[in-house]
PDB file of C-alpha atoms in Angstrom:
ATOM      1  CA  MET A 468     144.184 133.977 154.611  1.00  0.00           C
ATOM      2  CA  LEU A 469     141.528 132.179 152.168  1.00  0.00           C
ATOM      3  CA  LYS A 470     137.903 132.671 152.758  1.00  0.00           C
ATOM      4  CA  ILE A 471     135.482 130.090 151.316  1.00  0.00           C
ATOM      5  CA  THR A 472     131.972 130.616 151.538  1.00  0.00           C
ATOM      6  CA  SER A 473     129.275 128.083 150.448  1.00  0.00           C
ATOM      7  CA  LYS A 474     125.527 128.376 149.369  1.00  0.00           C
ATOM      8  CA  HIS A 475     123.529 125.302 149.477  1.00  0.00           C
ATOM      9  CA  LEU A 476     126.487 122.902 149.817  1.00  0.00           C
ATOM     10  CA  GLU A 477     128.704 121.703 152.685  1.00  0.00           C
ATOM     11  CA  VAL A 478     132.592 122.423 152.156  1.00  0.00           C
ATOM     12  CA  THR A 479     134.260 119.382 153.027  1.00  0.00           C
ATOM     13  CA  ALA A 480     138.025 118.779 153.740  1.00  0.00           C
ATOM     14  CA  PRO A 481     138.894 117.500 150.049  1.00  0.00           C
ATOM     15  CA  ILE A 482     136.819 120.649 148.583  1.00  0.00           C
ATOM     16  CA  ARG A 483     138.799 122.962 150.772  1.00  0.00           C
ATOM     17  CA  GLU A 484     142.276 121.531 149.812  1.00  0.00           C
ATOM     18  CA  ARG A 485     141.144 121.300 146.156  1.00  0.00           C
ATOM     19  CA  VAL A 486     140.889 125.300 146.260  1.00  0.00           C
ATOM     20  CA  GLU A 487     143.717 125.962 148.457  1.00  0.00           C
ATOM     21  CA  SER A 488     145.942 124.105 145.821  1.00  0.00           C
ATOM     22  CA  ARG A 489     144.499 125.794 142.937  1.00  0.00           C
ATOM     23  CA  LEU A 490     145.069 129.064 144.169  1.00  0.00           C
ATOM     24  CA  ALA A 491     148.360 128.250 145.457  1.00  0.00           C
ATOM     25  CA  LYS A 492     149.608 127.848 141.884  1.00  0.00           C
ATOM     26  CA  LEU A 493     149.055 131.514 141.439  1.00  0.00           C
ATOM     27  CA  GLU A 494     151.850 132.237 143.996  1.00  0.00           C
ATOM     28  CA  ARG A 495     154.302 131.606 141.238  1.00  0.00           C
ATOM     29  CA  TYR A 496     153.576 134.759 139.576  1.00  0.00           C
ATOM     30  CA  ASP A 497     155.329 136.917 142.710  1.00  0.00           C
ATOM     31  CA  ILE A 498     152.223 138.874 143.114  1.00  0.00           C
ATOM     32  CA  HIS A 499     150.721 139.396 146.578  1.00  0.00           C
ATOM     33  CA  LEU A 500     147.400 138.072 146.897  1.00  0.00           C
ATOM     34  CA  ILE A 501     145.312 140.160 149.246  1.00  0.00           C
ATOM     35  CA  ASN A 502     142.385 138.509 150.878  1.00  0.00           C
ATOM     36  CA  PRO A 503     141.226 135.877 148.483  1.00  0.00           C
ATOM     37  CA  HIS A 504     137.582 134.826 148.840  1.00  0.00           C
ATOM     38  CA  VAL A 505     135.811 132.027 146.885  1.00  0.00           C
ATOM     39  CA  ILE A 506     132.146 131.605 146.987  1.00  0.00           C
ATOM     40  CA  ILE A 507     130.755 127.720 145.788  1.00  0.00           C
ATOM     41  CA  SER A 508     127.012 127.555 145.214  1.00  0.00           C
ATOM     42  CA  GLU A 509     125.233 124.561 143.796  1.00  0.00           C
ATOM     43  CA  GLU A 510     122.600 125.606 141.234  1.00  0.00           C
ATOM     44  CA  LYS A 511     121.163 122.042 139.928  1.00  0.00           C
ATOM     45  CA  PRO A 512     122.451 120.570 137.886  1.00  0.00           C
ATOM     46  CA  LEU A 513     125.390 122.678 137.897  1.00  0.00           C
ATOM     47  CA  PHE A 514     128.111 123.882 140.576  1.00  0.00           C
ATOM     48  CA  LYS A 515     128.830 127.651 140.371  1.00  0.00           C
ATOM     49  CA  ILE A 516     132.421 129.004 141.833  1.00  0.00           C
ATOM     50  CA  GLU A 517     133.433 132.652 142.161  1.00  0.00           C
ATOM     51  CA  ALA A 518     136.513 133.981 143.351  1.00  0.00           C
ATOM     52  CA  SER A 519     137.614 137.541 143.874  1.00  0.00           C
ATOM     53  CA  VAL A 520     141.308 138.103 144.899  1.00  0.00           C
ATOM     54  CA  LYS A 521     142.792 141.740 145.430  1.00  0.00           C
ATOM     55  CA  VAL A 522     146.047 142.271 144.235  1.00  0.00           C
ATOM     56  CA  PRO A 523     148.147 145.463 144.489  1.00  0.00           C
ATOM     57  CA  GLN A 524     147.277 146.807 141.122  1.00  0.00           C
ATOM     58  CA  GLY A 525     143.784 146.036 141.349  1.00  0.00           C
ATOM     59  CA  GLU A 526     141.184 143.005 141.890  1.00  0.00           C
ATOM     60  CA  LEU A 527     140.725 139.875 139.892  1.00  0.00           C
ATOM     61  CA  PHE A 528     137.355 138.037 139.463  1.00  0.00           C
ATOM     62  CA  ALA A 529     136.841 134.751 137.984  1.00  0.00           C
ATOM     63  CA  GLN A 530     133.502 132.710 137.716  1.00  0.00           C
ATOM     64  CA  ALA A 531     133.013 129.055 136.356  1.00  0.00           C
ATOM     65  CA  LYS A 532     130.041 126.665 136.039  1.00  0.00           C
ATOM     66  CA  HIS A 533     130.308 122.735 135.546  1.00  0.00           C
ATOM     67  CA  GLU A 534     128.439 119.752 136.439  1.00  0.00           C
ATOM     68  CA  ASN A 535     131.373 118.574 138.479  1.00  0.00           C
ATOM     69  CA  LEU A 536     132.617 120.702 141.229  1.00  0.00           C
ATOM     70  CA  TYR A 537     136.298 119.793 140.724  1.00  0.00           C
ATOM     71  CA  ASN A 538     136.223 120.912 137.078  1.00  0.00           C
ATOM     72  CA  ALA A 539     134.602 124.167 138.064  1.00  0.00           C
ATOM     73  CA  ILE A 540     137.303 124.871 140.759  1.00  0.00           C
ATOM     74  CA  ASN A 541     139.901 124.289 137.702  1.00  0.00           C
ATOM     75  CA  ALA A 542     138.298 126.533 135.325  1.00  0.00           C
ATOM     76  CA  MET A 543     138.084 128.916 137.864  1.00  0.00           C
ATOM     77  CA  GLY A 544     141.713 128.865 138.592  1.00  0.00           C
ATOM     78  CA  GLN A 545     142.691 128.867 134.958  1.00  0.00           C
ATOM     79  CA  LYS A 546     141.087 132.213 134.639  1.00  0.00           C
ATOM     80  CA  LEU A 547     142.544 133.643 137.462  1.00  0.00           C
ATOM     81  CA  GLU A 548     145.831 132.566 136.113  1.00  0.00           C
ATOM     82  CA  LYS A 549     145.337 134.200 132.926  1.00  0.00           C
ATOM     83  CA  GLN A 550     144.449 137.389 134.363  1.00  0.00           C
ATOM     84  CA  LEU A 551     147.517 137.062 136.618  1.00  0.00           C
ATOM     85  CA  ASN A 552     149.708 136.140 133.581  1.00  0.00           C
ATOM     86  CA  ARG A 553     148.434 139.311 131.717  1.00  0.00           C
ATOM     87  CA  LEU A 554     148.891 141.610 134.844  1.00  0.00           C
ATOM     88  CA  ALA A 555     152.461 140.356 135.484  1.00  0.00           C
ATOM     89  CA  HIS A 556     153.681 140.757 132.063  1.00  0.00           C
ATOM     90  CA  LYS A 557     151.823 144.190 131.177  1.00  0.00           C
ATOM     91  CA  ASP A 558     154.857 146.079 131.341  1.00  0.00           C
ATOM     92  CA  GLU A 559     156.676 144.012 128.747  1.00  0.00           C
ATOM     93  CA  ALA A 560     153.647 144.228 126.334  1.00  0.00           C
ATOM     94  CA  LYS A 561     153.673 148.215 126.605  1.00  0.00           C
ATOM     95  CA  ARG A 562     157.563 148.160 125.793  1.00  0.00           C
ATOM     96  CA  PHE A 563     157.060 146.680 122.443  1.00  0.00           C
ATOM     97  CA  ALA A 564     154.071 149.179 121.647  1.00  0.00           C
ATOM     98  CA  ASP A 565     156.238 152.197 121.623  1.00  0.00           C
ATOM     99  CA  LYS A 566     158.942 151.039 118.891  1.00  0.00           C
ATOM    100  CA  PRO A 567     158.651 152.804 115.626  1.00  0.00           C
ATOM    101  CA  GLU A 568     157.731 151.004 112.657  1.00  0.00           C
ATOM    102  CA  HIS A 569     161.112 151.374 111.036  1.00  0.00           C
ATOM    103  CA  PRO A 570     163.612 151.634 113.660  1.00  0.00           C
ATOM    104  CA  GLU A 571     166.824 151.386 111.663  1.00  0.00           C
ATOM    105  CA  THR A 572     165.881 154.050 109.223  1.00  0.00           C
ATOM    106  CA  ASP A 573     165.093 157.515 110.428  1.00  0.00           C
ATOM    107  CA  SER A 574     163.081 160.238 108.730  1.00  0.00           C
ATOM    108  CA  GLU A 575     165.877 161.802 106.581  1.00  0.00           C
ATOM    109  CA  GLU A 576     166.682 158.724 105.026  1.00  0.00           C
ATOM    110  CA  ILE A 577     163.116 158.064 104.003  1.00  0.00           C
ATOM    111  CA  GLU A 578     163.077 161.571 102.702  1.00  0.00           C
ATOM    112  CA  GLN A 579     166.249 160.989 100.568  1.00  0.00           C
ATOM    113  CA  GLN A 580     164.864 157.819  99.199  1.00  0.00           C
ATOM    114  CA  GLU A 581     161.596 159.609  98.203  1.00  0.00           C
ATOM    115  CA  SER A 582     163.594 162.211  96.377  1.00  0.00           C
ATOM    116  CA  LEU A 583     165.434 160.143  94.384  1.00  0.00           C
ATOM    117  CA  ALA A 584     162.738 158.139  93.088  1.00  0.00           C
TER     118      ALA A 584
END
Protein backbone atom coordinates (compact mmCIF):
# COMPACT_ATOMS: atom_id res chain seq x y z
CA MET A 1 0.00 0.00 0.00
CA LEU A 2 1.44 3.33 -1.09
CA LYS A 3 1.69 6.04 1.54
CA ILE A 4 1.99 9.67 0.41
CA THR A 5 2.86 12.40 2.87
CA SER A 6 2.98 16.08 1.98
CA LYS A 7 4.46 19.15 3.61
CA HIS A 8 3.21 22.63 2.70
CA LEU A 9 1.18 21.13 -0.13
CA GLU A 10 -2.14 19.37 -0.65
CA VAL A 11 -1.98 16.06 -2.48
CA THR A 12 -4.65 16.20 -5.17
CA ALA A 13 -6.02 13.26 -7.15
CA PRO A 14 -3.84 13.97 -10.25
CA ILE A 15 -0.70 14.12 -8.09
CA ARG A 16 -1.61 10.83 -6.40
CA GLU A 17 -2.31 9.22 -9.79
CA ARG A 18 1.03 10.36 -11.20
CA VAL A 19 2.95 8.97 -8.21
CA GLU A 20 1.03 5.69 -8.34
CA SER A 21 1.58 5.30 -12.09
CA ARG A 22 5.30 6.04 -11.71
CA LEU A 23 5.69 3.43 -8.98
CA ALA A 24 3.60 0.96 -11.00
CA LYS A 25 6.36 0.96 -13.62
CA LEU A 26 8.67 -0.57 -11.01
CA GLU A 27 6.58 -3.73 -10.91
CA ARG A 28 8.04 -4.96 -14.20
CA TYR A 29 11.24 -5.95 -12.36
CA ASP A 30 9.36 -8.71 -10.47
CA ILE A 31 10.71 -7.54 -7.13
CA HIS A 32 8.15 -7.19 -4.36
CA LEU A 33 7.87 -3.59 -3.13
CA ILE A 34 7.21 -3.38 0.60
CA ASN A 35 5.59 -0.27 2.11
CA PRO A 36 6.49 2.39 -0.46
CA HIS A 37 6.45 5.83 1.16
CA VAL A 38 6.60 9.10 -0.78
CA ILE A 39 7.11 12.51 0.82
CA ILE A 40 6.28 15.58 -1.26
CA SER A 41 7.25 19.01 -0.01
CA GLU A 42 7.25 22.47 -1.50
CA GLU A 43 10.40 24.47 -0.87
CA LYS A 44 9.84 27.61 -2.90
CA PRO A 45 10.67 27.76 -5.78
CA LEU A 46 11.31 24.00 -5.95
CA PHE A 47 9.31 20.88 -5.27
CA LYS A 48 11.16 18.15 -3.42
CA ILE A 49 10.06 14.54 -3.57
CA GLU A 50 11.55 11.65 -1.62
CA ALA A 51 10.67 7.98 -1.86
CA SER A 52 11.76 5.08 0.29
CA VAL A 53 10.80 1.57 -0.70
CA LYS A 54 11.70 -1.60 1.10
CA VAL A 55 12.50 -4.66 -0.99
CA PRO A 56 13.44 -8.18 0.17
CA GLN A 57 17.16 -7.46 -0.47
CA GLY A 58 17.24 -4.10 1.37
CA GLU A 59 15.87 -0.61 0.91
CA LEU A 60 15.76 1.83 -1.99
CA PHE A 61 15.79 5.59 -1.56
CA ALA A 62 15.49 8.33 -4.16
CA GLN A 63 15.20 12.10 -3.91
CA ALA A 64 14.57 14.69 -6.61
CA LYS A 65 14.04 18.44 -6.77
CA HIS A 66 12.57 20.42 -9.63
CA GLU A 67 10.56 23.55 -10.33
CA ASN A 68 7.76 21.40 -11.79
CA LEU A 69 6.23 18.81 -9.46
CA TYR A 70 5.55 16.30 -12.23
CA ASN A 71 9.15 16.51 -13.48
CA ALA A 72 10.35 15.88 -9.92
CA ILE A 73 8.10 12.81 -9.71
CA ASN A 74 9.52 11.50 -13.01
CA ALA A 75 13.11 12.10 -11.88
CA MET A 76 12.48 10.28 -8.61
CA GLY A 77 10.91 7.37 -10.51
CA GLN A 78 13.89 7.13 -12.86
CA LYS A 79 16.27 6.97 -9.91
CA LEU A 80 14.26 4.18 -8.31
CA GLU A 81 14.15 2.31 -11.64
CA LYS A 82 17.92 2.54 -11.94
CA GLN A 83 18.40 1.15 -8.44
CA LEU A 84 15.92 -1.68 -9.05
CA ASN A 85 17.57 -2.52 -12.38
CA ARG A 86 20.94 -2.73 -10.67
CA LEU A 87 19.46 -4.91 -7.92
CA ALA A 88 17.64 -7.19 -10.37
CA HIS A 89 20.76 -7.80 -12.48
CA LYS A 90 23.27 -8.05 -9.65
CA ASP A 91 23.69 -11.83 -10.00
CA GLU A 92 24.43 -11.53 -13.72
CA ALA A 93 27.16 -8.97 -13.07
CA LYS A 94 28.83 -11.23 -10.50
CA ARG A 95 28.81 -14.15 -12.93
CA PHE A 96 31.15 -12.34 -15.33
CA ALA A 97 33.47 -11.05 -12.61
CA ASP A 98 34.69 -14.58 -11.73
CA LYS A 99 35.93 -15.52 -15.21
CA PRO A 100 39.70 -15.79 -15.72
CA GLU A 101 41.42 -13.53 -18.23
CA HIS A 102 42.39 -16.37 -20.61
CA PRO A 103 39.72 -19.06 -20.29
CA GLU A 104 40.88 -20.99 -23.37
CA THR A 105 44.46 -21.43 -22.13
CA ASP A 106 45.45 -23.01 -18.87
CA SER A 107 48.60 -22.41 -16.85
CA GLU A 108 50.49 -25.39 -18.35
CA GLU A 109 50.10 -24.06 -21.90
CA ILE A 110 51.30 -20.63 -20.80
CA GLU A 111 54.39 -22.20 -19.13
CA GLN A 112 55.16 -24.21 -22.30
CA GLN A 113 54.89 -21.10 -24.45
CA GLU A 114 57.20 -19.19 -22.13
CA SER A 115 59.81 -21.98 -22.08
CA LEU A 116 59.88 -22.11 -25.91
CA ALA A 117 60.51 -18.39 -26.19
